[in-house]
mmCIF file with all atom_site columns, C-alpha atoms in Angstrom:
data_model
loop_
_atom_site.group_PDB
_atom_site.id
_atom_site.type_symbol
_atom_site.label_atom_id
_atom_site.label_alt_id
_atom_site.label_comp_id
_atom_site.label_asym_id
_atom_site.label_entity_id
_atom_site.label_seq_id
_atom_site.pdbx_PDB_ins_code
_atom_site.Cartn_x
_atom_site.Cartn_y
_atom_site.Cartn_z
_atom_site.occupancy
_atom_site.B_iso_or_equiv
_atom_site.pdbx_formal_charge
_atom_site.auth_seq_id
_atom_site.auth_comp_id
_atom_site.auth_asym_id
_atom_site.auth_atom_id
_atom_site.pdbx_PDB_model_num
ATOM 1   C CA . GLN A 1 1   ? 82.524  133.081 91.787  1.00 78.00 ? 1   GLN A CA 1
ATOM 2   C CA . VAL A 1 2   ? 85.700  131.511 90.460  1.00 85.00 ? 2   VAL A CA 1
ATOM 3   C CA . GLN A 1 3   ? 86.470  127.788 90.790  1.00 93.00 ? 3   GLN A CA 1
ATOM 4   C CA . LEU A 1 4   ? 90.061  126.527 90.983  1.00 96.00 ? 4   LEU A CA 1
ATOM 5   C CA . VAL A 1 5   ? 91.797  123.312 89.894  1.00 96.00 ? 5   VAL A CA 1
ATOM 6   C CA . GLU A 1 6   ? 95.487  122.664 90.542  1.00 97.00 ? 6   GLU A CA 1
ATOM 7   C CA . SER A 1 7   ? 97.801  120.403 88.557  1.00 97.00 ? 7   SER A CA 1
ATOM 8   C CA . GLY A 1 8   ? 101.492 119.692 88.149  1.00 97.00 ? 8   GLY A CA 1
ATOM 9   C CA . GLY A 1 9   ? 102.394 118.090 91.449  1.00 95.00 ? 9   GLY A CA 1
ATOM 10  C CA . GLY A 1 10  ? 104.521 114.988 91.705  1.00 97.00 ? 10  GLY A CA 1
ATOM 11  C CA . LEU A 1 11  ? 107.677 113.384 93.029  1.00 98.00 ? 11  LEU A CA 1
ATOM 12  C CA . VAL A 1 12  ? 111.033 115.076 92.442  1.00 98.00 ? 12  VAL A CA 1
ATOM 13  C CA . GLN A 1 13  ? 114.524 114.770 93.855  1.00 98.00 ? 13  GLN A CA 1
ATOM 14  C CA . ALA A 1 14  ? 116.014 117.506 95.986  1.00 98.00 ? 14  ALA A CA 1
ATOM 15  C CA . GLY A 1 15  ? 117.420 120.250 93.798  1.00 98.00 ? 15  GLY A CA 1
ATOM 16  C CA . GLY A 1 16  ? 114.871 119.606 91.082  1.00 98.00 ? 16  GLY A CA 1
ATOM 17  C CA . SER A 1 17  ? 112.007 121.700 89.777  1.00 98.00 ? 17  SER A CA 1
ATOM 18  C CA . LEU A 1 18  ? 108.250 121.473 89.428  1.00 98.00 ? 18  LEU A CA 1
ATOM 19  C CA . ARG A 1 19  ? 105.702 123.760 87.829  1.00 98.00 ? 19  ARG A CA 1
ATOM 20  C CA . LEU A 1 20  ? 102.279 123.956 89.432  1.00 98.00 ? 20  LEU A CA 1
ATOM 21  C CA . SER A 1 21  ? 99.339  125.350 87.511  1.00 98.00 ? 21  SER A CA 1
ATOM 22  C CA . CYS A 1 22  ? 95.987  126.575 88.739  1.00 97.00 ? 22  CYS A CA 1
ATOM 23  C CA . ALA A 1 23  ? 93.181  126.778 86.214  1.00 96.00 ? 23  ALA A CA 1
ATOM 24  C CA . ALA A 1 24  ? 90.317  129.065 87.101  1.00 94.00 ? 24  ALA A CA 1
ATOM 25  C CA . SER A 1 25  ? 86.809  128.997 85.733  1.00 92.00 ? 25  SER A CA 1
ATOM 26  C CA . GLY A 1 26  ? 84.528  131.953 86.003  1.00 79.00 ? 26  GLY A CA 1
ATOM 27  C CA . ARG A 1 27  ? 84.440  135.307 84.368  1.00 71.00 ? 27  ARG A CA 1
ATOM 28  C CA . SER A 1 28  ? 85.857  137.343 87.218  1.00 79.00 ? 28  SER A CA 1
ATOM 29  C CA . PHE A 1 29  ? 89.316  135.749 87.512  1.00 81.00 ? 29  PHE A CA 1
ATOM 30  C CA . SER A 1 30  ? 91.164  138.965 86.783  1.00 81.00 ? 30  SER A CA 1
ATOM 31  C CA . GLY A 1 31  ? 89.571  140.651 89.781  1.00 86.00 ? 31  GLY A CA 1
ATOM 32  C CA . TYR A 1 32  ? 91.127  138.284 92.321  1.00 91.00 ? 32  TYR A CA 1
ATOM 33  C CA . THR A 1 33  ? 94.382  138.255 94.158  1.00 94.00 ? 33  THR A CA 1
ATOM 34  C CA . MET A 1 34  ? 95.728  134.710 93.703  1.00 95.00 ? 34  MET A CA 1
ATOM 35  C CA . GLY A 1 35  ? 97.757  132.816 96.253  1.00 96.00 ? 35  GLY A CA 1
ATOM 36  C CA . TRP A 1 36  ? 99.498  129.519 96.809  1.00 98.00 ? 36  TRP A CA 1
ATOM 37  C CA . PHE A 1 37  ? 99.519  127.824 100.190 1.00 98.00 ? 37  PHE A CA 1
ATOM 38  C CA . ARG A 1 38  ? 100.865 124.489 101.360 1.00 98.00 ? 38  ARG A CA 1
ATOM 39  C CA . GLN A 1 39  ? 100.200 122.034 104.131 1.00 98.00 ? 39  GLN A CA 1
ATOM 40  C CA . ALA A 1 40  ? 102.645 119.395 105.263 1.00 97.00 ? 40  ALA A CA 1
ATOM 41  C CA . PRO A 1 41  ? 101.521 116.378 107.330 1.00 93.00 ? 41  PRO A CA 1
ATOM 42  C CA . GLY A 1 42  ? 100.856 117.376 110.903 1.00 95.00 ? 42  GLY A CA 1
ATOM 43  C CA . LYS A 1 43  ? 101.398 121.061 110.210 1.00 97.00 ? 43  LYS A CA 1
ATOM 44  C CA . GLU A 1 44  ? 99.175  124.050 109.659 1.00 97.00 ? 44  GLU A CA 1
ATOM 45  C CA . ARG A 1 45  ? 98.502  125.385 106.195 1.00 97.00 ? 45  ARG A CA 1
ATOM 46  C CA . GLU A 1 46  ? 100.973 128.140 105.406 1.00 98.00 ? 46  GLU A CA 1
ATOM 47  C CA . PHE A 1 47  ? 101.359 130.938 102.907 1.00 98.00 ? 47  PHE A CA 1
ATOM 48  C CA . VAL A 1 48  ? 103.756 130.386 100.001 1.00 98.00 ? 48  VAL A CA 1
ATOM 49  C CA . ALA A 1 49  ? 103.223 133.162 97.443  1.00 97.00 ? 49  ALA A CA 1
ATOM 50  C CA . ALA A 1 50  ? 100.617 135.556 96.091  1.00 97.00 ? 50  ALA A CA 1
ATOM 51  C CA . ILE A 1 51  ? 100.138 137.885 93.171  1.00 95.00 ? 51  ILE A CA 1
ATOM 52  C CA . SER A 1 52  ? 97.828  140.833 92.617  1.00 91.00 ? 52  SER A CA 1
ATOM 53  C CA . TRP A 1 53  ? 95.083  140.979 90.006  1.00 86.00 ? 53  TRP A CA 1
ATOM 54  C CA . SER A 1 54  ? 97.352  142.879 87.612  1.00 84.00 ? 54  SER A CA 1
ATOM 55  C CA . GLY A 1 55  ? 100.246 140.447 87.933  1.00 82.00 ? 55  GLY A CA 1
ATOM 56  C CA . GLY A 1 56  ? 102.408 143.008 89.658  1.00 80.00 ? 56  GLY A CA 1
ATOM 57  C CA . SER A 1 57  ? 103.816 142.993 93.174  1.00 82.00 ? 57  SER A CA 1
ATOM 58  C CA . PRO A 1 58  ? 104.247 139.252 93.776  1.00 94.00 ? 58  PRO A CA 1
ATOM 59  C CA . TYR A 1 59  ? 105.288 138.386 97.304  1.00 94.00 ? 59  TYR A CA 1
ATOM 60  C CA . TYR A 1 60  ? 106.668 135.272 98.904  1.00 97.00 ? 60  TYR A CA 1
ATOM 61  C CA . ALA A 1 61  ? 107.235 133.492 102.157 1.00 97.00 ? 61  ALA A CA 1
ATOM 62  C CA . ASP A 1 62  ? 110.826 133.855 103.297 1.00 97.00 ? 62  ASP A CA 1
ATOM 63  C CA . SER A 1 63  ? 111.278 130.087 103.057 1.00 97.00 ? 63  SER A CA 1
ATOM 64  C CA . VAL A 1 64  ? 110.730 130.093 99.281  1.00 98.00 ? 64  VAL A CA 1
ATOM 65  C CA . LYS A 1 65  ? 112.017 133.517 98.262  1.00 97.00 ? 65  LYS A CA 1
ATOM 66  C CA . GLY A 1 66  ? 114.553 133.239 95.464  1.00 97.00 ? 66  GLY A CA 1
ATOM 67  C CA . ARG A 1 67  ? 113.481 129.689 94.600  1.00 98.00 ? 67  ARG A CA 1
ATOM 68  C CA . PHE A 1 68  ? 109.788 129.986 93.714  1.00 98.00 ? 68  PHE A CA 1
ATOM 69  C CA . THR A 1 69  ? 108.148 132.318 91.208  1.00 98.00 ? 69  THR A CA 1
ATOM 70  C CA . ILE A 1 70  ? 104.436 133.065 90.942  1.00 97.00 ? 70  ILE A CA 1
ATOM 71  C CA . SER A 1 71  ? 102.899 134.400 87.743  1.00 96.00 ? 71  SER A CA 1
ATOM 72  C CA . ARG A 1 72  ? 99.477  134.715 86.173  1.00 95.00 ? 72  ARG A CA 1
ATOM 73  C CA . ASP A 1 73  ? 97.897  134.998 82.756  1.00 93.00 ? 73  ASP A CA 1
ATOM 74  C CA . ASN A 1 74  ? 94.484  136.637 82.995  1.00 91.00 ? 74  ASN A CA 1
ATOM 75  C CA . ALA A 1 75  ? 93.739  135.893 79.348  1.00 90.00 ? 75  ALA A CA 1
ATOM 76  C CA . LYS A 1 76  ? 94.150  132.177 80.033  1.00 92.00 ? 76  LYS A CA 1
ATOM 77  C CA . ASN A 1 77  ? 92.698  132.239 83.566  1.00 92.00 ? 77  ASN A CA 1
ATOM 78  C CA . THR A 1 78  ? 95.767  130.548 84.998  1.00 95.00 ? 78  THR A CA 1
ATOM 79  C CA . VAL A 1 79  ? 98.253  131.134 87.768  1.00 96.00 ? 79  VAL A CA 1
ATOM 80  C CA . VAL A 1 80  ? 101.548 129.288 87.883  1.00 98.00 ? 80  VAL A CA 1
ATOM 81  C CA . LEU A 1 81  ? 103.995 128.516 90.659  1.00 98.00 ? 81  LEU A CA 1
ATOM 82  C CA . GLN A 1 82  ? 107.448 127.677 89.312  1.00 98.00 ? 82  GLN A CA 1
ATOM 83  C CA . MET A 1 83  ? 109.412 125.869 91.998  1.00 98.00 ? 83  MET A CA 1
ATOM 84  C CA . ASN A 1 84  ? 113.177 125.495 91.639  1.00 98.00 ? 84  ASN A CA 1
ATOM 85  C CA . SER A 1 85  ? 115.893 124.165 93.914  1.00 98.00 ? 85  SER A CA 1
ATOM 86  C CA . LEU A 1 86  ? 113.325 122.088 95.771  1.00 98.00 ? 86  LEU A CA 1
ATOM 87  C CA . LYS A 1 87  ? 114.107 120.806 99.239  1.00 98.00 ? 87  LYS A CA 1
ATOM 88  C CA . PRO A 1 88  ? 112.613 117.894 101.202 1.00 97.00 ? 88  PRO A CA 1
ATOM 89  C CA . GLU A 1 89  ? 110.984 120.438 103.513 1.00 97.00 ? 89  GLU A CA 1
ATOM 90  C CA . ASP A 1 90  ? 108.956 121.695 100.535 1.00 98.00 ? 90  ASP A CA 1
ATOM 91  C CA . THR A 1 91  ? 107.008 118.431 100.617 1.00 98.00 ? 91  THR A CA 1
ATOM 92  C CA . ALA A 1 92  ? 103.325 119.239 101.134 1.00 98.00 ? 92  ALA A CA 1
ATOM 93  C CA . ILE A 1 93  ? 99.947  119.498 99.505  1.00 98.00 ? 93  ILE A CA 1
ATOM 94  C CA . TYR A 1 94  ? 99.894  122.749 97.558  1.00 98.00 ? 94  TYR A CA 1
ATOM 95  C CA . TYR A 1 95  ? 96.673  124.726 97.279  1.00 98.00 ? 95  TYR A CA 1
ATOM 96  C CA . CYS A 1 96  ? 95.682  127.518 94.957  1.00 97.00 ? 96  CYS A CA 1
ATOM 97  C CA . ALA A 1 97  ? 93.417  130.147 96.472  1.00 97.00 ? 97  ALA A CA 1
ATOM 98  C CA . ALA A 1 98  ? 91.677  133.370 95.542  1.00 95.00 ? 98  ALA A CA 1
ATOM 99  C CA . THR A 1 99  ? 90.581  136.489 97.386  1.00 93.00 ? 99  THR A CA 1
ATOM 100 C CA . VAL A 1 100 ? 89.119  139.822 96.434  1.00 91.00 ? 100 VAL A CA 1
ATOM 101 C CA . LEU A 1 101 ? 91.323  141.469 99.037  1.00 90.00 ? 101 LEU A CA 1
ATOM 102 C CA . ARG A 1 102 ? 94.668  142.989 98.207  1.00 85.00 ? 102 ARG A CA 1
ATOM 103 C CA . SER A 1 103 ? 98.103  141.986 99.470  1.00 78.00 ? 103 SER A CA 1
ATOM 104 C CA . THR A 1 104 ? 97.151  139.396 102.034 1.00 90.00 ? 104 THR A CA 1
ATOM 105 C CA . ARG A 1 105 ? 99.114  136.403 103.318 1.00 93.00 ? 105 ARG A CA 1
ATOM 106 C CA . SER A 1 106 ? 96.398  135.234 105.672 1.00 94.00 ? 106 SER A CA 1
ATOM 107 C CA . LEU A 1 107 ? 94.700  132.033 104.596 1.00 94.00 ? 107 LEU A CA 1
ATOM 108 C CA . TYR A 1 108 ? 91.585  133.155 106.462 1.00 95.00 ? 108 TYR A CA 1
ATOM 109 C CA . GLU A 1 109 ? 91.135  135.967 103.960 1.00 95.00 ? 109 GLU A CA 1
ATOM 110 C CA . TYR A 1 110 ? 91.046  133.641 100.956 1.00 96.00 ? 110 TYR A CA 1
ATOM 111 C CA . ASN A 1 111 ? 87.543  132.416 100.285 1.00 93.00 ? 111 ASN A CA 1
ATOM 112 C CA . VAL A 1 112 ? 88.011  130.225 97.194  1.00 95.00 ? 112 VAL A CA 1
ATOM 113 C CA . TRP A 1 113 ? 90.239  127.130 97.283  1.00 97.00 ? 113 TRP A CA 1
ATOM 114 C CA . GLY A 1 114 ? 91.291  124.373 94.942  1.00 97.00 ? 114 GLY A CA 1
ATOM 115 C CA . GLN A 1 115 ? 91.451  120.724 95.943  1.00 97.00 ? 115 GLN A CA 1
ATOM 116 C CA . GLY A 1 116 ? 95.246  120.680 96.229  1.00 97.00 ? 116 GLY A CA 1
ATOM 117 C CA . THR A 1 117 ? 98.081  118.867 94.513  1.00 98.00 ? 117 THR A CA 1
ATOM 118 C CA . GLN A 1 118 ? 100.737 116.750 96.224  1.00 98.00 ? 118 GLN A CA 1
ATOM 119 C CA . VAL A 1 119 ? 104.398 117.720 95.946  1.00 98.00 ? 119 VAL A CA 1
ATOM 120 C CA . THR A 1 120 ? 106.959 115.268 97.304  1.00 98.00 ? 120 THR A CA 1
ATOM 121 C CA . VAL A 1 121 ? 110.674 116.061 97.359  1.00 98.00 ? 121 VAL A CA 1
ATOM 122 C CA . SER A 1 122 ? 113.004 113.159 98.076  1.00 97.00 ? 122 SER A CA 1
ATOM 123 C CA . SER A 1 123 ? 116.447 113.599 99.600  1.00 94.00 ? 123 SER A CA 1
#
């Protein structure tokens, strides 16, 4: 089973950018759909973006569409979330997750999770 470790979080002003990375260990990384989720204080964890095992067909939450880009490099066992035009409402802990299922936005269908990385956007 794959293990996940996120990095790249931090504090940024509104309108700025951050690049989150998720490093995966394990030999079966390329077989997983990879997703990013986030959880703000007092709120439920929500879907942000996901990408299929091949790197095709990325999909996004409406709230981040056009601002965030998800990509993966199976040779390097990494998945990246490029976040541009950040808003204060993007502030949350961001989690990388993996599932063997295809095309799912449901956090309940992801069975491998990283520890999370904090993203704070100041106004």
